[in-house]
Amino acid sequence: MTARHFLTLTDLSSDELTTLLHRAVELKRLQHQGELYQPLKNKVLAMVFEKSSTRTRVSFEAGMTQFGGHAIFLSPRDTQLGRGEPIADSARVLSSMSDCIMVRTFEHEKIERFAEYSSVPVINGLTDEVHPCQLLADMQTYLEHRGEISGKIVSWIGDGNNMCHSYMHAAKLLDFQLNIACPEGYEPHSRYLEEASDHVRLMSDPAEACKQADLIVTDVWASMGQEDEQARREAAFAPYQVNKALMDIAKNDALFMHCLPAHRGEEVSADVIDGSQSVVWDEAENRLHAQKALLEYLLVE
Ligand code: CP
Ligand code: NVA
């Protein structure tokens, strides 16, 4: 039997995603009440990180421990993968010794190749193209604060990057309207735009994108791997900062989200990210609960 992977949000159906989000809320309640629930006793998650991480690493590691299993952190500095061992060989070997593999890497094709040769589920912990685990947490956070997101208006302000692509997937699966405001030259890939065309409106004016918005989301201007573009990007993105003036255009009860890490004074002003409409700390914590729901879904019979 081929393993069930989670490489993009669209590896789940709308119903599966909705069920998983509600399960994440339930798992959070159990954990906050201190109830022991260990469905993954003796199970092992291998975590391959080719880029830095705080939230993804800690949430998967803590989640596996809480579930009674174990997680192994693998960095390119210490593995043979980092010395050029082929992806296919690494995937075969790691999957023969573990029950699930999480991969954070650069090119999306790399994780697809990894999954092709893995006999156990592969989870995408971020590629240059998408960040589906973050969307599980974001959508759980919206659900907890405001209820179902279907029919709502979400504004994506800034770079048409991996997070933006995953928001486009979420818009399609959960049936919300996504207004994307990007500077010219930084739009999302056309393939993603075509796939989600019914649910996405692309514009250049951030104020226009925030009208009637229920949720405003942004991300760093230079993602991991783009550090040398920082100065050029700062100039292009300067009018795209999410600040009080932009939040005031949205609905009064609009929420603010950011996957973190954030740069106060760049993509978001300090008064917004640290203000009353921001739910970024719940969003970060929900990485733990949403990924536990994902692990349970992929690994528990
Ligand atoms: N949001 C997120 O993925 O954070 P890390 O890079 O710290 O894992
Ligand atoms: N777009 C960012 C997200 C970090 C969690 C990056 O890829 O660096």
PDB file of N, CA, C and O in Angstrom, residues 139-177:
ATOM      1  N   MET A 139      -6.032  28.101  10.333  1.00  0.00           N
ATOM      2  CA  MET A 139      -7.474  27.842  10.175  1.00  0.00           C
ATOM      3  C   MET A 139      -8.092  27.373  11.489  1.00  0.00           C
ATOM      4  O   MET A 139      -9.240  27.694  11.793  1.00  0.00           O
ATOM      5  N   GLN A 140      -7.326  26.640  12.292  1.00  0.00           N
ATOM      6  CA  GLN A 140      -7.817  26.281  13.635  1.00  0.00           C
ATOM      7  C   GLN A 140      -8.004  27.552  14.468  1.00  0.00           C
ATOM      8  O   GLN A 140      -9.003  27.697  15.190  1.00  0.00           O
ATOM      9  N   THR A 141      -7.077  28.474  14.343  1.00  0.00           N
ATOM     10  CA  THR A 141      -7.136  29.710  15.133  1.00  0.00           C
ATOM     11  C   THR A 141      -8.357  30.542  14.739  1.00  0.00           C
ATOM     12  O   THR A 141      -9.067  31.079  15.602  1.00  0.00           O
ATOM     13  N   TYR A 142      -8.612  30.622  13.439  1.00  0.00           N
ATOM     14  CA  TYR A 142      -9.801  31.384  13.017  1.00  0.00           C
ATOM     15  C   TYR A 142     -11.068  30.724  13.567  1.00  0.00           C
ATOM     16  O   TYR A 142     -11.956  31.390  14.114  1.00  0.00           O
ATOM     17  N   LEU A 143     -11.115  29.396  13.430  1.00  0.00           N
ATOM     18  CA  LEU A 143     -12.281  28.638  13.914  1.00  0.00           C
ATOM     19  C   LEU A 143     -12.528  28.907  15.403  1.00  0.00           C
ATOM     20  O   LEU A 143     -13.665  29.161  15.820  1.00  0.00           O
ATOM     21  N   GLU A 144     -11.467  28.895  16.191  1.00  0.00           N
ATOM     22  CA  GLU A 144     -11.624  29.096  17.640  1.00  0.00           C
ATOM     23  C   GLU A 144     -12.071  30.510  17.988  1.00  0.00           C
ATOM     24  O   GLU A 144     -12.820  30.707  18.936  1.00  0.00           O
ATOM     25  N   HIS A 145     -11.604  31.484  17.232  1.00  0.00           N
ATOM     26  CA  HIS A 145     -11.945  32.879  17.555  1.00  0.00           C
ATOM     27  C   HIS A 145     -13.261  33.339  16.951  1.00  0.00           C
ATOM     28  O   HIS A 145     -13.984  34.143  17.539  1.00  0.00           O
ATOM     29  N   ARG A 146     -13.562  32.853  15.747  1.00  0.00           N
ATOM     30  CA  ARG A 146     -14.698  33.418  15.007  1.00  0.00           C
ATOM     31  C   ARG A 146     -15.658  32.400  14.411  1.00  0.00           C
ATOM     32  O   ARG A 146     -16.614  32.774  13.745  1.00  0.00           O
ATOM     33  N   GLY A 147     -15.373  31.106  14.552  1.00  0.00           N
ATOM     34  CA  GLY A 147     -16.228  30.091  13.924  1.00  0.00           C
ATOM     35  C   GLY A 147     -15.761  29.776  12.510  1.00  0.00           C
ATOM     36  O   GLY A 147     -14.652  30.112  12.126  1.00  0.00           O
ATOM     37  N   GLU A 148     -16.639  29.123  11.731  1.00  0.00           N
ATOM     38  CA  GLU A 148     -16.253  28.655  10.389  1.00  0.00           C
ATOM     39  C   GLU A 148     -15.838  29.840   9.510  1.00  0.00           C
ATOM     40  O   GLU A 148     -16.469  30.900   9.540  1.00  0.00           O
ATOM     41  N   ILE A 149     -14.836  29.624   8.678  1.00  0.00           N
ATOM     42  CA  ILE A 149     -14.291  30.705   7.854  1.00  0.00           C
ATOM     43  C   ILE A 149     -14.993  30.796   6.488  1.00  0.00           C
ATOM     44  O   ILE A 149     -14.831  31.791   5.767  1.00  0.00           O
ATOM     45  N   SER A 150     -15.785  29.809   6.189  1.00  0.00           N
ATOM     46  CA  SER A 150     -16.482  29.786   4.899  1.00  0.00           C
ATOM     47  C   SER A 150     -17.297  31.076   4.689  1.00  0.00           C
ATOM     48  O   SER A 150     -18.001  31.531   5.595  1.00  0.00           O
ATOM     49  N   GLY A 151     -17.162  31.690   3.521  1.00  0.00           N
ATOM     50  CA  GLY A 151     -17.902  32.905   3.202  1.00  0.00           C
ATOM     51  C   GLY A 151     -17.249  34.184   3.687  1.00  0.00           C
ATOM     52  O   GLY A 151     -17.725  35.286   3.394  1.00  0.00           O
ATOM     53  N   LYS A 152     -16.142  34.076   4.427  1.00  0.00           N
ATOM     54  CA  LYS A 152     -15.471  35.269   4.965  1.00  0.00           C
ATOM     55  C   LYS A 152     -14.494  35.845   3.938  1.00  0.00           C
ATOM     56  O   LYS A 152     -14.191  35.215   2.924  1.00  0.00           O
ATOM     57  N   ILE A 153     -13.987  37.046   4.251  1.00  0.00           N
ATOM     58  CA  ILE A 153     -12.996  37.694   3.376  1.00  0.00           C
ATOM     59  C   ILE A 153     -11.662  37.753   4.110  1.00  0.00           C
ATOM     60  O   ILE A 153     -11.567  38.270   5.228  1.00  0.00           O
ATOM     61  N   VAL A 154     -10.647  37.180   3.472  1.00  0.00           N
ATOM     62  CA  VAL A 154      -9.296  37.168   4.038  1.00  0.00           C
ATOM     63  C   VAL A 154      -8.393  37.994   3.123  1.00  0.00           C
ATOM     64  O   VAL A 154      -8.460  37.864   1.902  1.00  0.00           O
ATOM     65  N   SER A 155      -7.559  38.866   3.712  1.00  0.00           N
ATOM     66  CA  SER A 155      -6.631  39.674   2.916  1.00  0.00           C
ATOM     67  C   SER A 155      -5.218  39.193   3.144  1.00  0.00           C
ATOM     68  O   SER A 155      -4.758  39.142   4.301  1.00  0.00           O
ATOM     69  N   TRP A 156      -4.553  38.861   2.064  1.00  0.00           N
ATOM     70  CA  TRP A 156      -3.135  38.512   2.141  1.00  0.00           C
ATOM     71  C   TRP A 156      -2.370  39.724   1.631  1.00  0.00           C
ATOM     72  O   TRP A 156      -2.538  40.152   0.489  1.00  0.00           O
ATOM     73  N   ILE A 157      -1.516  40.296   2.489  1.00  0.00           N
ATOM     74  CA  ILE A 157      -0.782  41.514   2.126  1.00  0.00           C
ATOM     75  C   ILE A 157       0.714  41.203   2.075  1.00  0.00           C
ATOM     76  O   ILE A 157       1.288  40.762   3.079  1.00  0.00           O
ATOM     77  N   GLY A 158       1.329  41.430   0.918  1.00  0.00           N
ATOM     78  CA  GLY A 158       2.786  41.267   0.831  1.00  0.00           C
ATOM     79  C   GLY A 158       3.240  40.327  -0.249  1.00  0.00           C
ATOM     80  O   GLY A 158       2.781  40.411  -1.386  1.00  0.00           O
ATOM     81  N   ASP A 159       4.128  39.408   0.119  1.00  0.00           N
ATOM     82  CA  ASP A 159       4.793  38.559  -0.862  1.00  0.00           C
ATOM     83  C   ASP A 159       3.882  37.396  -1.307  1.00  0.00           C
ATOM     84  O   ASP A 159       3.233  36.758  -0.473  1.00  0.00           O
ATOM     85  N   GLY A 160       3.901  37.112  -2.592  1.00  0.00           N
ATOM     86  CA  GLY A 160       3.148  35.957  -3.108  1.00  0.00           C
ATOM     87  C   GLY A 160       3.961  34.686  -2.914  1.00  0.00           C
ATOM     88  O   GLY A 160       4.305  34.005  -3.880  1.00  0.00           O
ATOM     89  N   ASN A 161       4.245  34.362  -1.668  1.00  0.00           N
ATOM     90  CA  ASN A 161       5.232  33.311  -1.340  1.00  0.00           C
ATOM     91  C   ASN A 161       4.573  31.985  -0.956  1.00  0.00           C
ATOM     92  O   ASN A 161       3.392  31.754  -1.233  1.00  0.00           O
ATOM     93  N   ASN A 162       5.365  31.130  -0.286  1.00  0.00           N
ATOM     94  CA  ASN A 162       4.862  29.810   0.126  1.00  0.00           C
ATOM     95  C   ASN A 162       3.598  29.910   0.991  1.00  0.00           C
ATOM     96  O   ASN A 162       2.644  29.140   0.798  1.00  0.00           O
ATOM     97  N   MET A 163       3.576  30.851   1.934  1.00  0.00           N
ATOM     98  CA  MET A 163       2.388  31.012   2.780  1.00  0.00           C
ATOM     99  C   MET A 163       1.189  31.462   1.943  1.00  0.00           C
ATOM    100  O   MET A 163       0.067  30.991   2.142  1.00  0.00           O
ATOM    101  N   CYS A 164       1.438  32.382   1.036  1.00  0.00           N
ATOM    102  CA  CYS A 164       0.360  32.875   0.175  1.00  0.00           C
ATOM    103  C   CYS A 164      -0.236  31.729  -0.651  1.00  0.00           C
ATOM    104  O   CYS A 164      -1.460  31.589  -0.756  1.00  0.00           O
ATOM    105  N   HIS A 165       0.625  30.877  -1.201  1.00  0.00           N
ATOM    106  CA  HIS A 165       0.134  29.738  -1.989  1.00  0.00           C
ATOM    107  C   HIS A 165      -0.742  28.816  -1.126  1.00  0.00           C
ATOM    108  O   HIS A 165      -1.783  28.331  -1.574  1.00  0.00           O
ATOM    109  N   SER A 166      -0.305  28.585   0.102  1.00  0.00           N
ATOM    110  CA  SER A 166      -1.111  27.698   0.957  1.00  0.00           C
ATOM    111  C   SER A 166      -2.427  28.370   1.357  1.00  0.00           C
ATOM    112  O   SER A 166      -3.450  27.688   1.526  1.00  0.00           O
ATOM    113  N   TYR A 167      -2.421  29.698   1.502  1.00  0.00           N
ATOM    114  CA  TYR A 167      -3.698  30.396   1.752  1.00  0.00           C
ATOM    115  C   TYR A 167      -4.634  30.231   0.557  1.00  0.00           C
ATOM    116  O   TYR A 167      -5.861  30.110   0.720  1.00  0.00           O
ATOM    117  N   MET A 168      -4.067  30.208  -0.648  1.00  0.00           N
ATOM    118  CA  MET A 168      -4.903  30.027  -1.839  1.00  0.00           C
ATOM    119  C   MET A 168      -5.550  28.630  -1.825  1.00  0.00           C
ATOM    120  O   MET A 168      -6.722  28.468  -2.157  1.00  0.00           O
ATOM    121  N   HIS A 169      -4.779  27.646  -1.400  1.00  0.00           N
ATOM    122  CA  HIS A 169      -5.349  26.298  -1.258  1.00  0.00           C
ATOM    123  C   HIS A 169      -6.468  26.287  -0.213  1.00  0.00           C
ATOM    124  O   HIS A 169      -7.513  25.673  -0.403  1.00  0.00           O
ATOM    125  N   ALA A 170      -6.216  26.973   0.907  1.00  0.00           N
ATOM    126  CA  ALA A 170      -7.220  26.993   1.982  1.00  0.00           C
ATOM    127  C   ALA A 170      -8.499  27.683   1.513  1.00  0.00           C
ATOM    128  O   ALA A 170      -9.609  27.244   1.841  1.00  0.00           O
ATOM    129  N   ALA A 171      -8.352  28.755   0.729  1.00  0.00           N
ATOM    130  CA  ALA A 171      -9.527  29.487   0.242  1.00  0.00           C
ATOM    131  C   ALA A 171     -10.433  28.565  -0.562  1.00  0.00           C
ATOM    132  O   ALA A 171     -11.658  28.577  -0.430  1.00  0.00           O
ATOM    133  N   LYS A 172      -9.778  27.745  -1.375  1.00  0.00           N
ATOM    134  CA  LYS A 172     -10.534  26.822  -2.225  1.00  0.00           C
ATOM    135  C   LYS A 172     -11.201  25.726  -1.381  1.00  0.00           C
ATOM    136  O   LYS A 172     -12.385  25.427  -1.536  1.00  0.00           O
ATOM    137  N   LEU A 173     -10.422  25.154  -0.458  1.00  0.00           N
ATOM    138  CA  LEU A 173     -10.947  24.024   0.322  1.00  0.00           C
ATOM    139  C   LEU A 173     -12.018  24.451   1.318  1.00  0.00           C
ATOM    140  O   LEU A 173     -12.973  23.723   1.567  1.00  0.00           O
ATOM    141  N   LEU A 174     -11.834  25.650   1.909  1.00  0.00           N
ATOM    142  CA  LEU A 174     -12.769  26.074   2.961  1.00  0.00           C
ATOM    143  C   LEU A 174     -13.732  27.151   2.480  1.00  0.00           C
ATOM    144  O   LEU A 174     -14.504  27.700   3.266  1.00  0.00           O
ATOM    145  N   ASP A 175     -13.656  27.471   1.201  1.00  0.00           N
ATOM    146  CA  ASP A 175     -14.625  28.348   0.551  1.00  0.00           C
ATOM    147  C   ASP A 175     -14.685  29.757   1.155  1.00  0.00           C
ATOM    148  O   ASP A 175     -15.737  30.227   1.545  1.00  0.00           O
ATOM    149  N   PHE A 176     -13.520  30.416   1.233  1.00  0.00           N
ATOM    150  CA  PHE A 176     -13.529  31.844   1.584  1.00  0.00           C
ATOM    151  C   PHE A 176     -12.923  32.645   0.443  1.00  0.00           C
ATOM    152  O   PHE A 176     -12.282  32.087  -0.455  1.00  0.00           O
ATOM    153  N   GLN A 177     -13.148  33.971   0.493  1.00  0.00           N
ATOM    154  CA  GLN A 177     -12.615  34.871  -0.534  1.00  0.00           C
ATOM    155  C   GLN A 177     -11.231  35.359  -0.092  1.00  0.00           C
ATOM    156  O   GLN A 177     -11.086  35.849   1.022  1.00  0.00           O
TER     157      GLN A 177
END
